[in-house]
Amino acid sequence: MTAEISHATPAGFAAHIQNRTEYAEIANQYFDDTINGQHKIDVMLGGGRNHFIRDDRNLTKEFQAHGYDIVHTKQELLNSTHPHVLGLFSEFGLPMAVDRWSNVTPSLAEMVGNAIDRLNTGDQGFFLMVEGSQIDWAAHHQDIVGIISEIDDYAKAFETAIEFAKKDGNTLVISTSDHATGGMTMGVNNIDSWLPAYIRKIQSTPEHIAQLTQESNDWIQVIQDNIQFELSSTEQNKLRAIHNTYVYTYEEKVSRLTDAIKEIVDRRSNTGWTTGNHTGEDVNVYAYGPAAQYFSGWHENSDTGKMLKALAANQTPHLEDEN
């Protein structure tokens, strides 16, 4: 996953906690809670190193003492062959896909493929939860560049799972989300068209570009190199006014430049937003493989978990308010 391993969604599958922000306790439970003396999770790949390596406890050493490989880079993950692995590739969440160094941090698809290789032992099957966490994060920040890169990252991971399921013939793959975020609209500024070609030209997220400008004297060239379409004089002047305001702290300047770059991308691509929070529309559920038919139609989102629980127990899903 691209969030911390101890973030809300993975915790919902492997921990019991009153508050989702108790990341250290969630990480503790991943180690402390066992079934018949065995740890519940064989493969954990994502971010959140700071939640596992702390002043009060170093869970990486404890997992390692129990036979887990501990990896921190893509190459270490590829070199690891043990069936049990804890991969922590960043202090908190991973960099967004467009900002990642591909030789250091694995993509979501690479993590999925690696996890399947370890879990597919041919005995009693396996359950793998994968989260493209930062699609939501980027939408909260109304960052269309981040959203597109994260959706691409997730789509490749989903394709990896589907390719395995097609070959295996006995694997169910489910893809869904808990909600949408941001209320993105396509075709604003009184123009009935959306121009994603401008988004595809951006080489880094606006926040990362803003950070890079603080590391170079030729900051306007840094922006131009990462945006890769010609900035208008008005756009350049707005960016220059922010950059040359010395009363801003580093954080304020990065934040204001980030917003200005996002505004440029939104205006050029005709992308709009209705909120920085969650939205209430229905979300899609995609299912492939045995028992996929149970996921067709309209369901409460909590029904997905109930159906998965029944199928894992070799039972036929039955929902009281089935539609």
XYZ file of C-alpha atoms in Angstrom:
323
model
C 0.000 0.000 0.000
C 1.084 3.575 -0.472
C 0.020 4.836 2.966
C 1.480 3.756 6.276
C 0.961 0.044 6.943
C -0.666 1.097 10.210
C -3.130 3.436 8.468
C -6.908 3.058 8.779
C -7.711 0.640 5.943
C -5.063 -2.006 6.672
C -5.773 -1.618 10.383
C -9.409 -2.431 9.659
C -8.302 -5.871 8.472
C -5.743 -6.717 11.154
C -6.227 -4.688 14.347
C -8.876 -3.763 16.910
C -8.524 -0.168 18.058
C -10.826 2.647 19.191
C -9.103 5.447 17.294
C -7.555 5.173 13.835
C -4.822 7.649 14.805
C -3.293 5.267 17.368
C -0.730 4.175 14.798
C 1.826 2.849 17.274
C -0.729 0.631 18.992
C -1.972 -0.638 15.625
C 1.601 -1.557 14.688
C 2.006 -3.245 18.084
C -1.071 -5.373 17.451
C 0.298 -6.569 14.121
C 3.046 -8.257 16.134
C 1.372 -8.998 19.465
C -1.918 -10.487 18.266
C -1.433 -14.067 17.165
C -3.584 -17.018 16.131
C -2.501 -20.368 17.539
C 0.869 -18.802 18.279
C 1.352 -17.573 14.704
C 1.449 -13.964 13.518
C -1.651 -12.966 11.568
C 0.087 -11.223 8.651
C 2.779 -12.803 6.490
C 3.495 -9.893 4.136
C 3.371 -6.172 4.972
C 4.587 -3.678 2.356
C 4.153 0.103 2.433
C 5.123 3.163 4.456
C 5.134 3.978 8.151
C 8.669 3.253 9.340
C 8.239 5.755 12.181
C 5.341 3.738 13.579
C 7.437 0.581 13.782
C 10.805 1.998 14.851
C 10.181 4.139 17.933
C 11.939 5.168 21.119
C 9.702 2.884 23.173
C 9.814 -0.122 20.841
C 11.541 -1.352 17.689
C 9.079 -3.705 16.025
C 11.386 -4.370 13.077
C 13.837 -6.122 15.403
C 11.018 -8.099 16.988
C 9.645 -9.210 13.617
C 13.151 -10.038 12.453
C 13.709 -12.191 15.533
C 10.577 -14.097 14.548
C 11.895 -14.859 11.072
C 10.674 -11.922 8.994
C 12.874 -10.262 6.395
C 13.009 -6.493 6.989
C 13.424 -4.419 3.819
C 13.561 -0.674 3.202
C 14.243 -0.344 -0.544
C 12.992 -1.836 -3.784
C 16.222 -3.767 -4.313
C 16.106 -5.225 -0.812
C 12.544 -6.368 -1.519
C 13.590 -8.017 -4.789
C 16.527 -9.722 -3.076
C 14.342 -11.105 -0.276
C 13.005 -14.632 -0.728
C 11.579 -15.367 2.723
C 7.794 -16.015 2.850
C 7.469 -13.500 5.700
C 8.493 -9.907 5.022
C 7.999 -6.447 6.511
C 8.761 -3.733 3.964
C 8.874 -0.130 5.197
C 9.801 2.148 2.304
C 9.289 5.570 3.909
C 8.921 7.253 7.279
C 5.202 7.862 6.759
C 3.253 7.580 3.471
C 5.186 6.838 0.276
C 5.933 9.652 -2.150
C 3.188 9.929 -4.753
C 3.845 7.801 -7.812
C 4.908 10.681 -10.047
C 7.434 11.822 -7.403
C 8.948 8.415 -6.608
C 12.459 7.331 -7.483
C 11.633 4.091 -9.266
C 15.016 2.564 -8.395
C 14.425 3.131 -4.654
C 10.705 2.764 -3.951
C 8.651 -0.075 -5.455
C 5.480 0.706 -7.346
C 2.178 -0.621 -6.045
C 2.165 -3.173 -8.865
C 5.626 -4.382 -7.860
C 4.482 -4.750 -4.251
C 1.393 -6.672 -5.358
C 3.382 -9.014 -7.592
C 5.949 -9.605 -4.881
C 3.269 -10.299 -2.279
C 1.438 -12.756 -4.544
C 4.677 -14.632 -5.239
C 5.234 -15.083 -1.497
C 1.645 -15.928 -0.600
C 0.843 -18.263 -3.490
C 2.193 -21.391 -1.825
C -0.488 -23.695 -3.182
C -1.800 -24.847 0.186
C -4.989 -23.191 1.431
C -5.034 -20.029 -0.634
C -4.445 -16.517 0.630
C -6.064 -13.139 1.262
C -4.297 -9.968 0.114
C -5.528 -6.447 0.825
C -4.073 -3.733 -1.437
C -4.744 -0.015 -1.033
C -4.031 2.795 -3.492
C -4.211 5.101 -0.499
C -3.084 8.375 -1.958
C -5.750 8.719 -4.626
C -7.800 9.985 -1.697
C -4.948 12.056 -0.274
C -4.371 13.842 -3.574
C -8.101 14.501 -3.945
C -8.234 16.048 -0.458
C -5.555 18.457 -1.687
C -7.359 19.003 -5.000
C -4.202 17.885 -6.794
C -5.210 16.480 -10.178
C -1.583 15.623 -11.032
C -1.292 13.462 -7.923
C -4.689 11.854 -8.545
C -3.846 10.845 -12.109
C -0.448 9.409 -11.128
C -1.934 7.478 -8.207
C -4.785 6.096 -10.327
C -2.223 4.936 -12.904
C -0.226 3.274 -10.121
C -3.336 1.539 -8.784
C -4.533 0.461 -12.235
C -1.235 -1.322 -12.902
C -1.490 -3.055 -9.517
C -5.050 -4.142 -10.304
C -3.889 -5.468 -13.667
C -1.162 -7.478 -11.904
C -3.780 -9.087 -9.660
C -6.111 -9.809 -12.598
C -3.306 -11.403 -14.621
C -2.587 -13.738 -11.712
C -6.283 -14.538 -11.286
C -6.635 -15.397 -14.977
C -3.746 -17.856 -14.792
C -4.781 -19.269 -11.432
C -8.457 -19.691 -12.254
C -9.481 -19.911 -8.622
C -8.862 -16.400 -7.307
C -11.462 -13.700 -6.675
C -10.303 -10.099 -7.193
C -12.399 -7.216 -5.845
C -11.712 -3.540 -6.520
C -13.679 -0.765 -4.854
C -13.379 2.303 -2.634
C -15.053 3.478 0.539
C -15.980 6.889 -0.899
C -15.030 9.534 -3.407
C -13.212 12.741 -2.478
C -12.894 16.255 -3.859
C -15.928 16.422 -6.108
C -13.773 16.790 -9.215
C -15.525 18.275 -12.240
C -14.370 18.182 -15.862
C -15.037 21.192 -18.038
C -15.071 24.454 -16.092
C -14.255 28.089 -16.935
C -17.375 28.075 -19.166
C -15.620 25.642 -21.497
C -17.307 22.294 -22.137
C -14.152 20.250 -22.481
C -11.516 18.673 -20.282
C -7.879 18.777 -21.412
C -5.909 16.057 -19.583
C -2.975 16.455 -21.986
C -1.833 19.377 -19.833
C -1.925 17.163 -16.739
C 0.139 14.476 -18.460
C 2.872 17.021 -19.157
C 3.504 17.600 -15.442
C 6.541 15.642 -14.237
C 6.016 16.004 -10.455
C 3.231 16.916 -8.071
C 2.786 20.673 -7.549
C 3.976 20.342 -3.949
C 7.152 18.556 -5.000
C 7.817 21.164 -7.694
C 7.352 23.909 -5.107
C 9.834 22.193 -2.805
C 12.367 21.881 -5.636
C 12.190 25.621 -6.305
C 13.577 26.255 -2.836
C 16.679 24.228 -3.676
C 17.692 26.098 -6.841
C 18.644 29.646 -7.774
C 17.056 29.181 -11.200
C 13.700 28.372 -9.643
C 11.558 29.479 -12.581
C 13.448 27.018 -14.792
C 12.785 24.286 -12.248
C 9.064 24.955 -12.599
C 9.276 25.132 -16.390
C 11.225 21.851 -16.597
C 8.620 20.058 -14.505
C 5.547 21.579 -16.116
C 6.737 21.192 -19.720
C 4.304 23.617 -21.318
C 4.975 27.290 -21.837
C 3.936 29.477 -18.931
C 2.203 32.720 -19.780
C 3.646 36.000 -18.533
C 0.713 36.319 -16.124
C 1.433 32.861 -14.689
C 5.140 33.594 -14.370
C 4.481 36.916 -12.643
C 2.181 35.310 -10.080
C 4.756 32.638 -9.272
C 7.527 35.266 -9.141
C 5.531 37.439 -6.720
C 5.161 34.500 -4.329
C 8.774 33.337 -4.614
C 10.224 36.815 -4.112
C 8.182 37.577 -0.973
C 10.772 37.188 1.773
C 8.381 37.478 4.721
C 7.102 33.955 4.028
C 8.569 31.048 5.932
C 9.753 28.039 3.940
C 6.473 26.215 4.658
C 4.347 29.230 3.688
C 6.230 29.750 0.448
C 5.990 26.084 -0.536
C 2.282 26.054 0.306
C 1.530 29.195 -1.726
C 3.604 28.056 -4.696
C 1.894 24.665 -4.552
C -1.522 26.315 -4.695
C -0.443 28.581 -7.557
C 0.878 25.649 -9.601
C -2.296 23.650 -8.955
C -4.331 26.650 -10.088
C -2.346 26.819 -13.333
C -2.880 23.119 -14.031
C -6.586 23.307 -13.179
C -7.152 26.334 -15.395
C -5.232 24.880 -18.341
C -6.990 21.491 -18.114
C -10.440 22.866 -17.154
C -10.472 20.877 -13.915
C -12.762 22.005 -11.101
C -13.517 20.971 -7.502
C -16.537 21.165 -5.228
C -14.868 20.319 -1.900
C -11.666 19.265 -0.189
C -13.534 16.555 1.695
C -15.404 13.320 0.992
C -18.405 13.224 -1.320
C -21.521 11.084 -1.137
C -22.032 9.522 -4.552
C -22.116 5.767 -5.072
C -18.785 4.127 -5.865
C -18.108 1.304 -8.313
C -17.305 -2.267 -7.343
C -15.443 -4.469 -9.809
C -15.204 -8.229 -9.320
C -13.418 -10.918 -11.301
C -13.203 -14.642 -10.696
C -15.198 -17.231 -8.740
C -18.217 -15.752 -6.886
C -17.877 -12.416 -8.708
C -21.641 -12.486 -9.360
C -22.385 -11.723 -5.712
C -20.901 -8.246 -6.093
C -23.122 -7.098 -8.968
C -25.983 -4.691 -8.392
C -26.319 -2.108 -5.625
C -25.122 -2.815 -2.068
C -24.351 -0.934 1.108
C -20.570 -0.597 1.217
C -20.406 -2.616 4.447
C -21.928 -5.555 2.520
C -18.626 -6.082 0.719
C -16.922 -7.139 3.928
C -19.823 -9.393 4.902
C -19.704 -11.147 1.536
C -15.942 -11.594 1.696
C -16.225 -13.040 5.206
C -18.839 -15.558 4.029
C -16.834 -16.578 0.973
C -13.651 -17.008 3.044
C -15.612 -19.445 5.213
C -16.854 -21.314 2.092
C -20.388 -20.061 2.736
C -22.900 -18.546 0.337
C -23.247 -14.786 0.975
C -26.725 -13.874 2.196
C -27.706 -10.300 2.900
C -30.940 -9.486 4.725
C -31.637 -6.384 2.640
C -30.370 -7.810 -0.607
C -31.414 -5.862 -3.718
